[in-house]
mmCIF file with all atom_site columns, C-alpha atoms in Angstrom:
data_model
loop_
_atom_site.group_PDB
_atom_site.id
_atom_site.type_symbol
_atom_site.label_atom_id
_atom_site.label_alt_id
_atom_site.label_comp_id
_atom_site.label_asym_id
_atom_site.label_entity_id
_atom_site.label_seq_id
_atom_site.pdbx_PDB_ins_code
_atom_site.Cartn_x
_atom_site.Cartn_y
_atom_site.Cartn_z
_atom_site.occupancy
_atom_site.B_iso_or_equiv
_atom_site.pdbx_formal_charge
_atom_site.auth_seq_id
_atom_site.auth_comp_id
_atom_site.auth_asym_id
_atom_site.auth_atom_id
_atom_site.pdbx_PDB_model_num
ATOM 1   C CA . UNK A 1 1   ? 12.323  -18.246 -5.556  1.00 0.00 ? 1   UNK A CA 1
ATOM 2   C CA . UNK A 1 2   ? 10.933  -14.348 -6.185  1.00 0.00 ? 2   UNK A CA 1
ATOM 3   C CA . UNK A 1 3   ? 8.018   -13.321 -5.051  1.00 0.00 ? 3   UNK A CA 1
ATOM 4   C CA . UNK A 1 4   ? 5.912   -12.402 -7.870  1.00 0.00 ? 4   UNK A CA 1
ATOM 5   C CA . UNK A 1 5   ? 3.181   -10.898 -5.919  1.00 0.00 ? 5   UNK A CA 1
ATOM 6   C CA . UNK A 1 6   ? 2.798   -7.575  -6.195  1.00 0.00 ? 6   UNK A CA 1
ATOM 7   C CA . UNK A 1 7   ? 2.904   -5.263  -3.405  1.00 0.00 ? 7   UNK A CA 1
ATOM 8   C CA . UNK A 1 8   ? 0.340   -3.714  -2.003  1.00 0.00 ? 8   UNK A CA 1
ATOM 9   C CA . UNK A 1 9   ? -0.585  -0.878  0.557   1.00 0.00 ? 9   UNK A CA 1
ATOM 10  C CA . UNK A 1 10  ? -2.914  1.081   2.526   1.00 0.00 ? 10  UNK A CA 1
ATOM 11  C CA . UNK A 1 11  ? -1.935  4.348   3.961   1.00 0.00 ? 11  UNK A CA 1
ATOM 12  C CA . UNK A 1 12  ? -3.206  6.182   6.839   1.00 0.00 ? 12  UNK A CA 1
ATOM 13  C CA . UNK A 1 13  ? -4.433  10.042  5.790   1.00 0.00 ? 13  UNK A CA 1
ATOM 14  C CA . UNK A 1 14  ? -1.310  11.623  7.491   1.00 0.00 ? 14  UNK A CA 1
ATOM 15  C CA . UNK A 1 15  ? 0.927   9.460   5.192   1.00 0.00 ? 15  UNK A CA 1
ATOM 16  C CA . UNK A 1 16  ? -0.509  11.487  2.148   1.00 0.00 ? 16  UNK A CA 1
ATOM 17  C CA . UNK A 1 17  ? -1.065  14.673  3.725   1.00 0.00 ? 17  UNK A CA 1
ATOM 18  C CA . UNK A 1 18  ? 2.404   14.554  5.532   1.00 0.00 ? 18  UNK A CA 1
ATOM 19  C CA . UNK A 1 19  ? 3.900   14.112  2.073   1.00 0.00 ? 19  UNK A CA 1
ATOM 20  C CA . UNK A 1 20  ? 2.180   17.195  0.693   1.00 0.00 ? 20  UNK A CA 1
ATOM 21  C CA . UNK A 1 21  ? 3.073   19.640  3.298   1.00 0.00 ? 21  UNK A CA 1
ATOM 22  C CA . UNK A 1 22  ? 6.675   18.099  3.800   1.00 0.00 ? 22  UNK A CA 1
ATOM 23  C CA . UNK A 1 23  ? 9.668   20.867  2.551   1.00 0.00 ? 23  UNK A CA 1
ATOM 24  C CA . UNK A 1 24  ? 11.792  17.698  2.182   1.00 0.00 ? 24  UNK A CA 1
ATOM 25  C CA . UNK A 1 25  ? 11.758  15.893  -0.991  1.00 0.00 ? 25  UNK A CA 1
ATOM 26  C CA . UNK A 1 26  ? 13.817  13.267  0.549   1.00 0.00 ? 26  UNK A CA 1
ATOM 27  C CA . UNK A 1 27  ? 11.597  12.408  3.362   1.00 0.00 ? 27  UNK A CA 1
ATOM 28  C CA . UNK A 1 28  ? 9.959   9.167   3.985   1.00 0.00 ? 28  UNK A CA 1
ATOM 29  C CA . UNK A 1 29  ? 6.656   9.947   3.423   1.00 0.00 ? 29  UNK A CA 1
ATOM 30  C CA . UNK A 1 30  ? 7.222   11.888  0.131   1.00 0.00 ? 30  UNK A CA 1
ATOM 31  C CA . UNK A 1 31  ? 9.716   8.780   -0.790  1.00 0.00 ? 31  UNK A CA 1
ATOM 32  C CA . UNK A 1 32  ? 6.557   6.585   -0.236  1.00 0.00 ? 32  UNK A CA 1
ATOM 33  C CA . UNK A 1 33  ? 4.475   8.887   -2.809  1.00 0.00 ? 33  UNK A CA 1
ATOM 34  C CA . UNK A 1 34  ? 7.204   8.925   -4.804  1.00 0.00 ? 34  UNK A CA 1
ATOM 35  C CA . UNK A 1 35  ? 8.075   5.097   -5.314  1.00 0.00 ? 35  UNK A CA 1
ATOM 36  C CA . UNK A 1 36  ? 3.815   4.586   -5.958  1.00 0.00 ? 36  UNK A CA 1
ATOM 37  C CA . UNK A 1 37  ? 4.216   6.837   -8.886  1.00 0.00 ? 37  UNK A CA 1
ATOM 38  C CA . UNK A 1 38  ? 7.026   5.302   -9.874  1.00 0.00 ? 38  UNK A CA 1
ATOM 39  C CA . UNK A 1 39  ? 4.962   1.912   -10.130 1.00 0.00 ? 39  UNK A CA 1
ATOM 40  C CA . UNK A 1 40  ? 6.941   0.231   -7.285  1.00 0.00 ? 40  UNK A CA 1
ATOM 41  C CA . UNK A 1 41  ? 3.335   -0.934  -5.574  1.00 0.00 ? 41  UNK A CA 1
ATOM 42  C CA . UNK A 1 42  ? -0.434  -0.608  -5.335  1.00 0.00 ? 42  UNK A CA 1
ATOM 43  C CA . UNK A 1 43  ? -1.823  1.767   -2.998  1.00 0.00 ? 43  UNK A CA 1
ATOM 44  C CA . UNK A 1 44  ? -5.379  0.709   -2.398  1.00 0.00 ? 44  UNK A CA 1
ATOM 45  C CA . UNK A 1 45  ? -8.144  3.111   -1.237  1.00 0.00 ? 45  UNK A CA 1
ATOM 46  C CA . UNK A 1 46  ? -12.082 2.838   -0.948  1.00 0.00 ? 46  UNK A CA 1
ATOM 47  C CA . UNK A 1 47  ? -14.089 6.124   -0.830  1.00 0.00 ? 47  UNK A CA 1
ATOM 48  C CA . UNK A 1 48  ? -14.343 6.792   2.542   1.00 0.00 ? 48  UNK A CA 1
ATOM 49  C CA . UNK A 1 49  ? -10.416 7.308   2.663   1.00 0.00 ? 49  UNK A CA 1
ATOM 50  C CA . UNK A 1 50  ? -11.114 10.019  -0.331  1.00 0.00 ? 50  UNK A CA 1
ATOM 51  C CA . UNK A 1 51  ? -13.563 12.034  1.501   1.00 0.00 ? 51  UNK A CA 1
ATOM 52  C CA . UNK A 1 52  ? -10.853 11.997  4.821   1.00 0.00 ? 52  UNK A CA 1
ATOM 53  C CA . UNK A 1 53  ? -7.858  12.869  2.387   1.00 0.00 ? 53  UNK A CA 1
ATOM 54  C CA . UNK A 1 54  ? -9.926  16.142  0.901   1.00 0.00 ? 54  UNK A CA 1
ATOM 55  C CA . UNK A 1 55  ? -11.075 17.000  4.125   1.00 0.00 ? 55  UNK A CA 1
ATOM 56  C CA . UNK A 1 56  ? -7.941  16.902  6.213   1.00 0.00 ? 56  UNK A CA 1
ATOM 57  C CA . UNK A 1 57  ? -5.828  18.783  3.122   1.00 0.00 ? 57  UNK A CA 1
ATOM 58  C CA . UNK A 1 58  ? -8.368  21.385  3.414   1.00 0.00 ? 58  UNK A CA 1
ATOM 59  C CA . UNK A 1 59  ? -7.811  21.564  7.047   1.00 0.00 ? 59  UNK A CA 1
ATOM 60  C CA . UNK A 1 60  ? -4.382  21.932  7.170   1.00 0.00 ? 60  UNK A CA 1
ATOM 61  C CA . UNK A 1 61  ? -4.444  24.511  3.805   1.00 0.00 ? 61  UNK A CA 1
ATOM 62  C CA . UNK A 1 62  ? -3.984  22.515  1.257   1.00 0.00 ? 62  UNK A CA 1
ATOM 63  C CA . UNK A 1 63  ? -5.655  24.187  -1.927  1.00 0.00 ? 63  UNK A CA 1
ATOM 64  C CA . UNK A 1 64  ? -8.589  22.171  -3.040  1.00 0.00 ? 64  UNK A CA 1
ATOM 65  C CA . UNK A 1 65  ? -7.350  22.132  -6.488  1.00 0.00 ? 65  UNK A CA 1
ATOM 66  C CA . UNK A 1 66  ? -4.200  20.544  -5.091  1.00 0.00 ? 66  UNK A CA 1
ATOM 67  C CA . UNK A 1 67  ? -6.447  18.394  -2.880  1.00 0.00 ? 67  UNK A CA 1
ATOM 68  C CA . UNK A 1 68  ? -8.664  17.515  -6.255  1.00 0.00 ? 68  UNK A CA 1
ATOM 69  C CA . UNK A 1 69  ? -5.513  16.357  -8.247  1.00 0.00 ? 69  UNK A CA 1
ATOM 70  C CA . UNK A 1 70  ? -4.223  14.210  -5.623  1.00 0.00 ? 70  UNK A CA 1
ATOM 71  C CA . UNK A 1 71  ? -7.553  12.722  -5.323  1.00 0.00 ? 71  UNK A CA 1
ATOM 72  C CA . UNK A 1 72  ? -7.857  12.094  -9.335  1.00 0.00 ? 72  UNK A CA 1
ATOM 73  C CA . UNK A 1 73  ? -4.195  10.492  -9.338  1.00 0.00 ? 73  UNK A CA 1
ATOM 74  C CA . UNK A 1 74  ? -4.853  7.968   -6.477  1.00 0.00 ? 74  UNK A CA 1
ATOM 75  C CA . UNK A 1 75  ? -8.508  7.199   -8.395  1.00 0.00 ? 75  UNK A CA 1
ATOM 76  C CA . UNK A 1 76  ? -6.739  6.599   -11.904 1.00 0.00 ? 76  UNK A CA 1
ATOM 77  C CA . UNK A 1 77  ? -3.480  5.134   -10.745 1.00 0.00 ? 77  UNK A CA 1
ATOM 78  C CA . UNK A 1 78  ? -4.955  3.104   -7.270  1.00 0.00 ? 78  UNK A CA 1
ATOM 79  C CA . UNK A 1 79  ? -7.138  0.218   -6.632  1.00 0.00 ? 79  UNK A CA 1
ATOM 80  C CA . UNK A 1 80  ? -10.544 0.957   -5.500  1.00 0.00 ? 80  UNK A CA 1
ATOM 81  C CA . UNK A 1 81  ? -11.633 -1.583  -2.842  1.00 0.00 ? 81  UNK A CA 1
ATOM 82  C CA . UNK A 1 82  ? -15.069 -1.200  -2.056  1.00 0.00 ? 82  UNK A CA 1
ATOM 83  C CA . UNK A 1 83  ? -16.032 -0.891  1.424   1.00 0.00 ? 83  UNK A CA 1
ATOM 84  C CA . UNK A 1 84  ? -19.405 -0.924  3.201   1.00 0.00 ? 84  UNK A CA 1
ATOM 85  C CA . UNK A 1 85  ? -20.534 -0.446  6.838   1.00 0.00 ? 85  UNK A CA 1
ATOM 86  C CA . UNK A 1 86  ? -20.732 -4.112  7.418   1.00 0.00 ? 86  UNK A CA 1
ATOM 87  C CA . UNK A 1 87  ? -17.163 -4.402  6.373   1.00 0.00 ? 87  UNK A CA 1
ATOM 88  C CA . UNK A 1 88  ? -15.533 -1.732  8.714   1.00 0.00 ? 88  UNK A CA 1
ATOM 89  C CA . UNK A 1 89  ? -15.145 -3.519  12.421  1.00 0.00 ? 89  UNK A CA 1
ATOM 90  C CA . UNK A 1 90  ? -14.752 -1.043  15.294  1.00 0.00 ? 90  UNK A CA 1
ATOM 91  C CA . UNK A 1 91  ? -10.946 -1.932  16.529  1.00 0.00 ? 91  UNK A CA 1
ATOM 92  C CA . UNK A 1 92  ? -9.262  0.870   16.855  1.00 0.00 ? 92  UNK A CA 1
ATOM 93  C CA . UNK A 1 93  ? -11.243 2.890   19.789  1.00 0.00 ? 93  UNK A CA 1
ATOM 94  C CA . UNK A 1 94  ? -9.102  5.979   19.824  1.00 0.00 ? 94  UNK A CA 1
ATOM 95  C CA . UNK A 1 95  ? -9.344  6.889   16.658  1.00 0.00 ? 95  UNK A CA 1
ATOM 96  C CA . UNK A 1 96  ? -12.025 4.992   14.557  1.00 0.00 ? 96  UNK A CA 1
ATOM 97  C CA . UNK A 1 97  ? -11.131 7.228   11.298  1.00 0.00 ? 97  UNK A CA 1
ATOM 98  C CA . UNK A 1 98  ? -8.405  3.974   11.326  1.00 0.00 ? 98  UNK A CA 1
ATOM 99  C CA . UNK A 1 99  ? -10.977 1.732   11.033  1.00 0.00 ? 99  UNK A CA 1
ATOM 100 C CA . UNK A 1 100 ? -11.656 1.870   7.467   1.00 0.00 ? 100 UNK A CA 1
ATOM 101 C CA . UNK A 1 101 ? -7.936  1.837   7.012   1.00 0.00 ? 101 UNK A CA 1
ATOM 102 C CA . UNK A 1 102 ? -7.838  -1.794  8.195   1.00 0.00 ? 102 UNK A CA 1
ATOM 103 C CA . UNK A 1 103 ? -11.279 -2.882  6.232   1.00 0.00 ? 103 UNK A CA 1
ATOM 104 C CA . UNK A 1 104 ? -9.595  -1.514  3.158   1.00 0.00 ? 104 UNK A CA 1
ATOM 105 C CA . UNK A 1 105 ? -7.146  -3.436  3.737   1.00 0.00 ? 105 UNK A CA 1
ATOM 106 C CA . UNK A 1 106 ? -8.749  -6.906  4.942   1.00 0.00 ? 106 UNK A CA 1
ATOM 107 C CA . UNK A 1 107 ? -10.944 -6.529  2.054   1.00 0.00 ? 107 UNK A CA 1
ATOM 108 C CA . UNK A 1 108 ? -8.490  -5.318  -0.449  1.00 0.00 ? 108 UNK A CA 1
ATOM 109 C CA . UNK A 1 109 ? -6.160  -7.973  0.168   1.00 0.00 ? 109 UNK A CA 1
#
């Protein structure tokens, strides 16, 4: 029997902004972005991921116009999973940005 569940996924900031800055359209990460677009799976995202994608594209010189689009694609082609401070558990002590990563991702299913 086939699974008919759609696949879903949350991705970690430096999935996306590895994928932007990459000069190799046949790397993994762009192959990721790549096979989303093409309607292969769900990515899921809550807000909090938003505001870390814009900031760390900025950071590493990413236009914000560039940053903006990206943003608008994952908000009309993702899943918005809304996540609040009660839902984000501190696990991951060195680097709590991951946090939210999990919640949206317990809470998104």
């Amino acid at each position: 029997m086939i699974n008919s569940i759609r696949k879903r996924a949350v991705f970690d900031t430096n999935i996306f902004l590895a994928a932007h800055l990459t000069q190799n359209p046949n790397s993994p990460t762009a192959e990721l972005l790549s096979r989303w677009v093409n309607d292969e799976f769900d990515i899921l995202y809550c807000d909090q991921l938003l505001d870390e994608i814009r900031e760390k594209f900025v950071e590493r010189g990413i236009t914000q116009a560039l940053a903006d689009e990206f943003i608008d694609d994952l908000r009309n082609m993702g899943i918005r999973v809304e996540i609040t401070p009660d839902n984000i558990a501190q696990v991951i002590a060195a680097d709590p940005d991951d946090d939210i990563i999990i919640a949206c991702a317990v809470k998104g299913g």
